[in-house]
Amino acid sequence: KEADQLPPHQSYDCPVNLLSNEKLQVGQIYSLSELELAVLWDFIDKNLWKGFIRTSTSPLAALVLFVKKKLGELHLCCDYLKLNAITVRNRYPLPLILNQVVGPTQVQLCEDLS
C-alpha cells in the first residue's frame, strides 16, 4: 500500500549544507525516452500533490536514470554522488538504540553490611 502523506516534521529535520569553497560541477545530461519522460512526470506530479517533494532552491541537480525491473516496470534512480561529495557532513554521536526503546531506568543498589 502506498503512503498518502508524510509524517509531521520533527525537531531533527536538517538542512543540507554545502562546502563553501567547493566549485559546483555540471554533470552530463542524458536524454530520456518518451516512456521514461511520462513516468518521470507522473512521479513528479503525484509526489508534488502529496507533498512528498517540493520545488528546489538548490543550485545543483541530481542525475535521474531509470532501471528496468524484472517485470518490465521502470524504477526511478537519482545519482547524488557529486552532491554528496560537496555536502557538509554532520558528525553528531548517535544515541544508543536500546536507551531510546527502553527509556531511562533507575537502578537501586543495596548492600548487606551484616
mmCIF file of N, CA and C in Angstrom:
data_model
loop_
_atom_site.group_PDB
_atom_site.id
_atom_site.type_symbol
_atom_site.label_atom_id
_atom_site.label_comp_id
_atom_site.label_asym_id
_atom_site.label_seq_id
_atom_site.Cartn_x
_atom_site.Cartn_y
_atom_site.Cartn_z
ATOM 1 N N LYS A 1 0.846 -1.179 0.000
ATOM 2 C CA LYS A 1 0.000 0.000 0.000
ATOM 3 C C LYS A 1 0.887 1.237 0.000
ATOM 4 N N GLU A 2 0.570 2.195 -0.836
ATOM 5 C CA GLU A 2 1.345 3.430 -0.905
ATOM 6 C C GLU A 2 0.906 4.397 0.187
ATOM 7 N N ALA A 3 1.860 5.144 0.680
ATOM 8 C CA ALA A 3 1.546 6.181 1.659
ATOM 9 C C ALA A 3 0.897 7.359 0.950
ATOM 10 N N ASP A 4 -0.001 8.034 1.649
ATOM 11 C CA ASP A 4 -0.619 9.213 1.050
ATOM 12 C C ASP A 4 -0.216 10.501 1.758
ATOM 13 N N GLN A 5 0.620 10.378 2.788
ATOM 14 C CA GLN A 5 1.126 11.567 3.462
ATOM 15 C C GLN A 5 2.414 11.235 4.192
ATOM 16 N N LEU A 6 3.204 12.259 4.451
ATOM 17 C CA LEU A 6 4.428 12.106 5.224
ATOM 18 C C LEU A 6 4.116 12.294 6.697
ATOM 19 N N PRO A 7 4.949 11.749 7.573
ATOM 20 C CA PRO A 7 4.758 12.052 8.989
ATOM 21 C C PRO A 7 5.048 13.528 9.235
ATOM 22 N N PRO A 8 4.549 14.094 10.338
ATOM 23 C CA PRO A 8 4.799 15.515 10.606
ATOM 24 C C PRO A 8 6.283 15.785 10.803
ATOM 25 N N HIS A 9 6.696 17.010 10.464
ATOM 26 C CA HIS A 9 8.088 17.392 10.646
ATOM 27 C C HIS A 9 8.444 17.380 12.124
ATOM 28 N N GLN A 10 9.672 16.993 12.405
ATOM 29 C CA GLN A 10 10.144 16.901 13.780
ATOM 30 C C GLN A 10 11.300 17.859 13.989
ATOM 31 N N SER A 11 11.781 17.924 15.204
ATOM 32 C CA SER A 11 12.884 18.834 15.525
ATOM 33 C C SER A 11 14.195 18.388 14.889
ATOM 34 N N TYR A 12 14.267 17.148 14.422
ATOM 35 C CA TYR A 12 15.513 16.665 13.844
ATOM 36 C C TYR A 12 15.561 16.796 12.323
ATOM 37 N N ASP A 13 14.622 17.511 11.700
ATOM 38 C CA ASP A 13 14.720 17.795 10.264
ATOM 39 C C ASP A 13 15.923 18.698 10.047
ATOM 40 N N CYS A 14 16.825 18.312 9.164
ATOM 41 C CA CYS A 14 18.088 19.038 8.989
ATOM 42 C C CYS A 14 18.234 19.545 7.556
ATOM 43 N N PRO A 15 18.825 20.722 7.397
ATOM 44 C CA PRO A 15 19.117 21.206 6.041
ATOM 45 C C PRO A 15 20.361 20.512 5.489
ATOM 46 N N VAL A 16 20.540 20.568 4.182
ATOM 47 C CA VAL A 16 21.743 20.045 3.545
ATOM 48 C C VAL A 16 22.632 21.240 3.235
ATOM 49 N N ASN A 17 23.739 21.367 3.950
ATOM 50 C CA ASN A 17 24.667 22.481 3.751
ATOM 51 C C ASN A 17 25.812 22.034 2.856
ATOM 52 N N LEU A 18 26.226 22.925 1.951
ATOM 53 C CA LEU A 18 27.308 22.619 1.020
ATOM 54 C C LEU A 18 28.591 23.292 1.465
ATOM 55 N N LEU A 19 29.720 22.667 1.141
ATOM 56 C CA LEU A 19 31.017 23.267 1.432
ATOM 57 C C LEU A 19 31.147 24.551 0.624
ATOM 58 N N SER A 20 31.543 25.627 1.279
ATOM 59 C CA SER A 20 31.550 26.932 0.605
ATOM 60 C C SER A 20 32.705 27.088 -0.379
ATOM 61 N N ASN A 21 33.808 26.379 -0.171
ATOM 62 C CA ASN A 21 34.973 26.568 -1.041
ATOM 63 C C ASN A 21 35.011 25.592 -2.218
ATOM 64 N N GLU A 22 34.004 24.770 -2.364
ATOM 65 C CA GLU A 22 33.976 23.796 -3.457
ATOM 66 C C GLU A 22 33.299 24.389 -4.688
ATOM 67 N N LYS A 23 33.828 24.045 -5.847
ATOM 68 C CA LYS A 23 33.252 24.503 -7.111
ATOM 69 C C LYS A 23 32.123 23.554 -7.505
ATOM 70 N N LEU A 24 31.000 24.125 -7.891
ATOM 71 C CA LEU A 24 29.871 23.314 -8.316
ATOM 72 C C LEU A 24 30.154 22.746 -9.698
ATOM 73 N N GLN A 25 30.004 21.439 -9.838
ATOM 74 C CA GLN A 25 30.300 20.782 -11.109
ATOM 75 C C GLN A 25 29.015 20.548 -11.897
ATOM 76 N N VAL A 26 29.115 20.750 -13.181
ATOM 77 C CA VAL A 26 27.989 20.482 -14.070
ATOM 78 C C VAL A 26 28.137 19.057 -14.582
ATOM 79 N N GLY A 27 27.082 18.267 -14.455
ATOM 80 C CA GLY A 27 27.139 16.877 -14.884
ATOM 81 C C GLY A 27 26.614 16.692 -16.292
ATOM 82 N N GLN A 28 26.692 15.466 -16.752
ATOM 83 C CA GLN A 28 26.205 15.138 -18.085
ATOM 84 C C GLN A 28 24.682 15.106 -18.090
ATOM 85 N N ILE A 29 24.117 15.388 -19.234
ATOM 86 C CA ILE A 29 22.673 15.312 -19.409
ATOM 87 C C ILE A 29 22.388 14.121 -20.316
ATOM 88 N N TYR A 30 21.516 13.238 -19.849
ATOM 89 C CA TYR A 30 21.132 12.071 -20.627
ATOM 90 C C TYR A 30 19.711 12.277 -21.135
ATOM 91 N N SER A 31 19.480 11.888 -22.371
ATOM 92 C CA SER A 31 18.125 12.004 -22.907
ATOM 93 C C SER A 31 17.294 10.822 -22.417
ATOM 94 N N LEU A 32 16.018 11.081 -22.217
ATOM 95 C CA LEU A 32 15.093 10.050 -21.767
ATOM 96 C C LEU A 32 14.139 9.716 -22.904
ATOM 97 N N SER A 33 13.696 8.480 -22.935
ATOM 98 C CA SER A 33 12.707 8.081 -23.941
ATOM 99 C C SER A 33 11.354 8.697 -23.573
ATOM 100 N N GLU A 34 10.402 8.616 -24.485
ATOM 101 C CA GLU A 34 9.067 9.156 -24.212
ATOM 102 C C GLU A 34 8.422 8.451 -23.026
ATOM 103 N N LEU A 35 8.603 7.138 -22.930
ATOM 104 C CA LEU A 35 8.048 6.381 -21.809
ATOM 105 C C LEU A 35 8.682 6.830 -20.496
ATOM 106 N N GLU A 36 10.014 6.994 -20.492
ATOM 107 C CA GLU A 36 10.705 7.435 -19.283
ATOM 108 C C GLU A 36 10.270 8.837 -18.874
ATOM 109 N N LEU A 37 10.103 9.734 -19.847
ATOM 110 C CA LEU A 37 9.617 11.084 -19.538
ATOM 111 C C LEU A 37 8.214 11.048 -18.946
ATOM 112 N N ALA A 38 7.352 10.192 -19.491
ATOM 113 C CA ALA A 38 5.989 10.075 -18.970
ATOM 114 C C ALA A 38 5.999 9.561 -17.535
ATOM 115 N N VAL A 39 6.837 8.553 -17.256
ATOM 116 C CA VAL A 39 6.943 8.006 -15.902
ATOM 117 C C VAL A 39 7.512 9.059 -14.951
ATOM 118 N N LEU A 40 8.505 9.814 -15.405
ATOM 119 C CA LEU A 40 9.109 10.859 -14.576
ATOM 120 C C LEU A 40 8.096 11.947 -14.234
ATOM 121 N N TRP A 41 7.365 12.440 -15.239
ATOM 122 C CA TRP A 41 6.377 13.485 -14.976
ATOM 123 C C TRP A 41 5.252 12.976 -14.096
ATOM 124 N N ASP A 42 4.856 11.714 -14.255
ATOM 125 C CA ASP A 42 3.837 11.120 -13.389
ATOM 126 C C ASP A 42 4.334 11.079 -11.948
ATOM 127 N N PHE A 43 5.587 10.661 -11.754
ATOM 128 C CA PHE A 43 6.186 10.621 -10.416
ATOM 129 C C PHE A 43 6.217 12.019 -9.801
ATOM 130 N N ILE A 44 6.665 13.004 -10.579
ATOM 131 C CA ILE A 44 6.767 14.377 -10.069
ATOM 132 C C ILE A 44 5.390 14.923 -9.709
ATOM 133 N N ASP A 45 4.421 14.778 -10.603
ATOM 134 C CA ASP A 45 3.076 15.297 -10.335
ATOM 135 C C ASP A 45 2.450 14.654 -9.104
ATOM 136 N N LYS A 46 2.554 13.318 -9.020
ATOM 137 C CA LYS A 46 1.935 12.600 -7.906
ATOM 138 C C LYS A 46 2.577 12.988 -6.575
ATOM 139 N N ASN A 47 3.897 13.086 -6.538
ATOM 140 C CA ASN A 47 4.575 13.371 -5.277
ATOM 141 C C ASN A 47 4.544 14.848 -4.902
ATOM 142 N N LEU A 48 4.438 15.753 -5.875
ATOM 143 C CA LEU A 48 4.200 17.163 -5.552
ATOM 144 C C LEU A 48 2.825 17.331 -4.925
ATOM 145 N N TRP A 49 1.831 16.659 -5.478
ATOM 146 C CA TRP A 49 0.472 16.751 -4.964
ATOM 147 C C TRP A 49 0.387 16.211 -3.535
ATOM 148 N N LYS A 50 1.076 15.097 -3.266
ATOM 149 C CA LYS A 50 1.079 14.512 -1.923
ATOM 150 C C LYS A 50 1.905 15.324 -0.933
ATOM 151 N N GLY A 51 2.822 16.151 -1.435
ATOM 152 C CA GLY A 51 3.698 16.913 -0.547
ATOM 153 C C GLY A 51 4.979 16.171 -0.202
ATOM 154 N N PHE A 52 5.265 15.062 -0.887
ATOM 155 C CA PHE A 52 6.480 14.297 -0.615
ATOM 156 C C PHE A 52 7.715 14.998 -1.157
ATOM 157 N N ILE A 53 7.548 15.772 -2.221
ATOM 158 C CA ILE A 53 8.648 16.547 -2.790
ATOM 159 C C ILE A 53 8.174 17.985 -2.950
ATOM 160 N N ARG A 54 9.106 18.895 -3.115
ATOM 161 C CA ARG A 54 8.762 20.298 -3.350
ATOM 162 C C ARG A 54 9.768 20.880 -4.330
ATOM 163 N N THR A 55 9.433 22.036 -4.873
ATOM 164 C CA THR A 55 10.342 22.662 -5.819
ATOM 165 C C THR A 55 11.635 23.012 -5.106
ATOM 166 N N SER A 56 12.730 22.869 -5.808
ATOM 167 C CA SER A 56 14.050 23.024 -5.211
ATOM 168 C C SER A 56 14.573 24.440 -5.383
ATOM 169 N N THR A 57 15.325 24.886 -4.377
ATOM 170 C CA THR A 57 16.034 26.163 -4.460
ATOM 171 C C THR A 57 17.531 25.920 -4.590
ATOM 172 N N SER A 58 17.924 24.674 -4.755
ATOM 173 C CA SER A 58 19.332 24.306 -4.830
ATOM 174 C C SER A 58 19.941 24.727 -6.165
ATOM 175 N N PRO A 59 21.214 25.146 -6.149
ATOM 176 C CA PRO A 59 21.889 25.456 -7.406
ATOM 177 C C PRO A 59 22.317 24.189 -8.155
ATOM 178 N N LEU A 60 22.118 23.029 -7.548
ATOM 179 C CA LEU A 60 22.527 21.757 -8.149
ATOM 180 C C LEU A 60 21.320 20.907 -8.490
ATOM 181 N N ALA A 61 21.543 19.962 -9.357
ATOM 182 C CA ALA A 61 20.524 18.974 -9.693
ATOM 183 C C ALA A 61 21.173 17.598 -9.668
ATOM 184 N N ALA A 62 20.371 16.573 -9.474
ATOM 185 C CA ALA A 62 20.883 15.206 -9.459
ATOM 186 C C ALA A 62 20.509 14.516 -10.767
ATOM 187 N N LEU A 63 21.366 13.631 -11.191
ATOM 188 C CA LEU A 63 21.127 12.846 -12.395
ATOM 189 C C LEU A 63 19.980 11.868 -12.130
ATOM 190 N N VAL A 64 19.051 11.787 -13.063
ATOM 191 C CA VAL A 64 17.917 10.876 -12.948
ATOM 192 C C VAL A 64 18.051 9.809 -14.024
ATOM 193 N N LEU A 65 18.010 8.564 -13.598
ATOM 194 C CA LEU A 65 18.081 7.417 -14.513
ATOM 195 C C LEU A 65 16.929 6.472 -14.210
ATOM 196 N N PHE A 66 16.616 5.626 -15.159
ATOM 197 C CA PHE A 66 15.614 4.590 -14.950
ATOM 198 C C PHE A 66 16.253 3.231 -15.155
ATOM 199 N N VAL A 67 15.883 2.293 -14.292
ATOM 200 C CA VAL A 67 16.348 0.917 -14.389
ATOM 201 C C VAL A 67 15.115 0.041 -14.552
ATOM 202 N N LYS A 68 15.179 -0.895 -15.487
ATOM 203 C CA LYS A 68 14.039 -1.789 -15.686
ATOM 204 C C LYS A 68 14.053 -2.885 -14.635
ATOM 205 N N LYS A 69 12.886 -3.113 -14.033
ATOM 206 C CA LYS A 69 12.726 -4.211 -13.086
ATOM 207 C C LYS A 69 12.470 -5.501 -13.863
ATOM 208 N N LYS A 70 12.409 -6.616 -13.146
ATOM 209 C CA LYS A 70 12.222 -7.916 -13.791
ATOM 210 C C LYS A 70 10.929 -7.989 -14.593
ATOM 211 N N LEU A 71 9.870 -7.356 -14.082
ATOM 212 C CA LEU A 71 8.578 -7.419 -14.761
ATOM 213 C C LEU A 71 8.405 -6.318 -15.801
ATOM 214 N N GLY A 72 9.468 -5.556 -16.072
ATOM 215 C CA GLY A 72 9.413 -4.526 -17.098
ATOM 216 C C GLY A 72 9.080 -3.138 -16.595
ATOM 217 N N GLU A 73 8.755 -3.001 -15.303
ATOM 218 C CA GLU A 73 8.476 -1.676 -14.743
ATOM 219 C C GLU A 73 9.747 -0.849 -14.715
ATOM 220 N N LEU A 74 9.590 0.462 -14.753
ATOM 221 C CA LEU A 74 10.735 1.362 -14.660
ATOM 222 C C LEU A 74 10.898 1.827 -13.220
ATOM 223 N N HIS A 75 12.120 1.736 -12.726
ATOM 224 C CA HIS A 75 12.441 2.163 -11.362
ATOM 225 C C HIS A 75 13.273 3.434 -11.442
ATOM 226 N N LEU A 76 12.817 4.502 -10.784
ATOM 227 C CA LEU A 76 13.497 5.793 -10.792
ATOM 228 C C LEU A 76 14.700 5.755 -9.857
ATOM 229 N N CYS A 77 15.858 6.177 -10.354
ATOM 230 C CA CYS A 77 17.086 6.239 -9.559
ATOM 231 C C CYS A 77 17.675 7.640 -9.671
ATOM 232 N N CYS A 78 18.052 8.222 -8.549
ATOM 233 C CA CYS A 78 18.707 9.535 -8.530
ATOM 234 C C CYS A 78 20.148 9.344 -8.090
ATOM 235 N N ASP A 79 21.084 9.911 -8.836
ATOM 236 C CA ASP A 79 22.511 9.790 -8.536
ATOM 237 C C ASP A 79 22.971 11.045 -7.795
ATOM 238 N N TYR A 80 23.176 10.917 -6.489
ATOM 239 C CA TYR A 80 23.590 12.041 -5.649
ATOM 240 C C TYR A 80 25.090 12.029 -5.373
ATOM 241 N N LEU A 81 25.870 11.306 -6.158
ATOM 242 C CA LEU A 81 27.299 11.149 -5.897
ATOM 243 C C LEU A 81 28.024 12.492 -5.851
ATOM 244 N N LYS A 82 27.821 13.350 -6.849
ATOM 245 C CA LYS A 82 28.520 14.642 -6.880
ATOM 246 C C LYS A 82 28.021 15.574 -5.783
ATOM 247 N N LEU A 83 26.736 15.528 -5.498
ATOM 248 C CA LEU A 83 26.191 16.355 -4.419
ATOM 249 C C LEU A 83 26.738 15.904 -3.066
ATOM 250 N N ASN A 84 26.811 14.610 -2.849
ATOM 251 C CA ASN A 84 27.341 14.095 -1.581
ATOM 252 C C ASN A 84 28.808 14.457 -1.390
ATOM 253 N N ALA A 85 29.550 14.621 -2.490
ATOM 254 C CA ALA A 85 30.975 14.944 -2.397
ATOM 255 C C ALA A 85 31.212 16.344 -1.841
ATOM 256 N N ILE A 86 30.254 17.259 -2.001
ATOM 257 C CA ILE A 86 30.454 18.631 -1.514
ATOM 258 C C ILE A 86 29.493 18.990 -0.376
ATOM 259 N N THR A 87 28.904 17.980 0.248
ATOM 260 C CA THR A 87 27.985 18.206 1.359
ATOM 261 C C THR A 87 28.751 18.219 2.676
ATOM 262 N N VAL A 88 28.402 19.170 3.540
ATOM 263 C CA VAL A 88 28.998 19.227 4.878
ATOM 264 C C VAL A 88 28.450 18.049 5.672
ATOM 265 N N ARG A 89 29.341 17.253 6.220
ATOM 266 C CA ARG A 89 28.934 16.085 6.998
ATOM 267 C C ARG A 89 28.602 16.498 8.429
ATOM 268 N N ASN A 90 27.437 16.107 8.890
ATOM 269 C CA ASN A 90 27.070 16.338 10.284
ATOM 270 C C ASN A 90 27.569 15.150 11.088
ATOM 271 N N ARG A 91 28.474 15.419 11.981
ATOM 272 C CA ARG A 91 29.072 14.334 12.766
ATOM 273 C C ARG A 91 28.625 14.448 14.218
ATOM 274 N N TYR A 92 27.417 14.011 14.458
ATOM 275 C CA TYR A 92 26.877 14.023 15.804
ATOM 276 C C TYR A 92 26.822 12.583 16.293
ATOM 277 N N PRO A 93 27.113 12.355 17.564
ATOM 278 C CA PRO A 93 27.017 10.982 18.067
ATOM 279 C C PRO A 93 25.562 10.520 18.064
ATOM 280 N N LEU A 94 25.364 9.297 17.657
ATOM 281 C CA LEU A 94 24.019 8.735 17.643
ATOM 282 C C LEU A 94 23.668 8.200 19.026
ATOM 283 N N PRO A 95 22.447 8.378 19.466
ATOM 284 C CA PRO A 95 22.056 7.820 20.759
ATOM 285 C C PRO A 95 21.974 6.296 20.665
ATOM 286 N N LEU A 96 22.184 5.645 21.783
ATOM 287 C CA LEU A 96 22.067 4.192 21.809
ATOM 288 C C LEU A 96 20.612 3.801 21.593
ATOM 289 N N ILE A 97 20.387 2.880 20.689
ATOM 290 C CA ILE A 97 19.022 2.492 20.344
ATOM 291 C C ILE A 97 18.309 1.888 21.547
ATOM 292 N N LEU A 98 19.018 1.088 22.340
ATOM 293 C CA LEU A 98 18.396 0.458 23.499
ATOM 294 C C LEU A 98 17.858 1.509 24.468
ATOM 295 N N ASN A 99 18.611 2.600 24.666
ATOM 296 C CA ASN A 99 18.141 3.667 25.553
ATOM 297 C C ASN A 99 16.910 4.358 24.983
ATOM 298 N N GLN A 100 16.816 4.440 23.677
ATOM 299 C CA GLN A 100 15.665 5.086 23.060
ATOM 300 C C GLN A 100 14.422 4.203 23.148
ATOM 301 N N VAL A 101 14.606 2.894 23.040
ATOM 302 C CA VAL A 101 13.474 1.976 23.066
ATOM 303 C C VAL A 101 12.980 1.762 24.488
ATOM 304 N N VAL A 102 13.901 1.447 25.392
ATOM 305 C CA VAL A 102 13.536 1.131 26.767
ATOM 306 C C VAL A 102 13.274 2.395 27.565
ATOM 307 N N GLY A 103 14.042 3.436 27.309
ATOM 308 C CA GLY A 103 13.922 4.671 28.074
ATOM 309 C C GLY A 103 14.850 4.624 29.272
ATOM 310 N N PRO A 104 14.957 5.746 29.959
ATOM 311 C CA PRO A 104 15.844 5.771 31.124
ATOM 312 C C PRO A 104 15.299 4.878 32.234
ATOM 313 N N THR A 105 16.193 4.201 32.899
ATOM 314 C CA THR A 105 15.805 3.330 34.012
ATOM 315 C C THR A 105 16.555 3.748 35.260
ATOM 316 N N GLN A 106 15.989 3.427 36.383
ATOM 317 C CA GLN A 106 16.640 3.720 37.652
ATOM 318 C C GLN A 106 17.084 2.403 38.272
ATOM 319 N N VAL A 107 18.293 2.397 38.761
ATOM 320 C CA VAL A 107 18.852 1.205 39.379
ATOM 321 C C VAL A 107 19.047 1.491 40.859
ATOM 322 N N GLN A 108 18.602 0.580 41.694
ATOM 323 C CA GLN A 108 18.806 0.727 43.127
ATOM 324 C C GLN A 108 19.798 -0.331 43.574
ATOM 325 N N LEU A 109 20.838 0.119 44.245
ATOM 326 C CA LEU A 109 21.841 -0.793 44.768
ATOM 327 C C LEU A 109 21.653 -0.916 46.274
ATOM 328 N N CYS A 110 21.657 -2.124 46.758
ATOM 329 C CA CYS A 110 21.530 -2.375 48.196
ATOM 330 C C CYS A 110 22.695 -3.255 48.617
ATOM 331 N N GLU A 111 23.334 -2.865 49.702
ATOM 332 C CA GLU A 111 24.428 -3.675 50.223
ATOM 333 C C GLU A 111 24.041 -4.202 51.595
ATOM 334 N N ASP A 112 24.394 -5.434 51.820
ATOM 335 C CA ASP A 112 24.150 -6.037 53.130
ATOM 336 C C ASP A 112 25.415 -5.858 53.947
ATOM 337 N N LEU A 113 25.348 -5.039 54.990
ATOM 338 C CA LEU A 113 26.524 -4.729 55.796
ATOM 339 C C LEU A 113 26.670 -5.651 57.000
ATOM 340 N N SER A 114 25.877 -6.678 57.149
ATOM 341 C CA SER A 114 25.979 -7.533 58.324
ATOM 342 C C SER A 114 26.987 -8.616 58.197
#
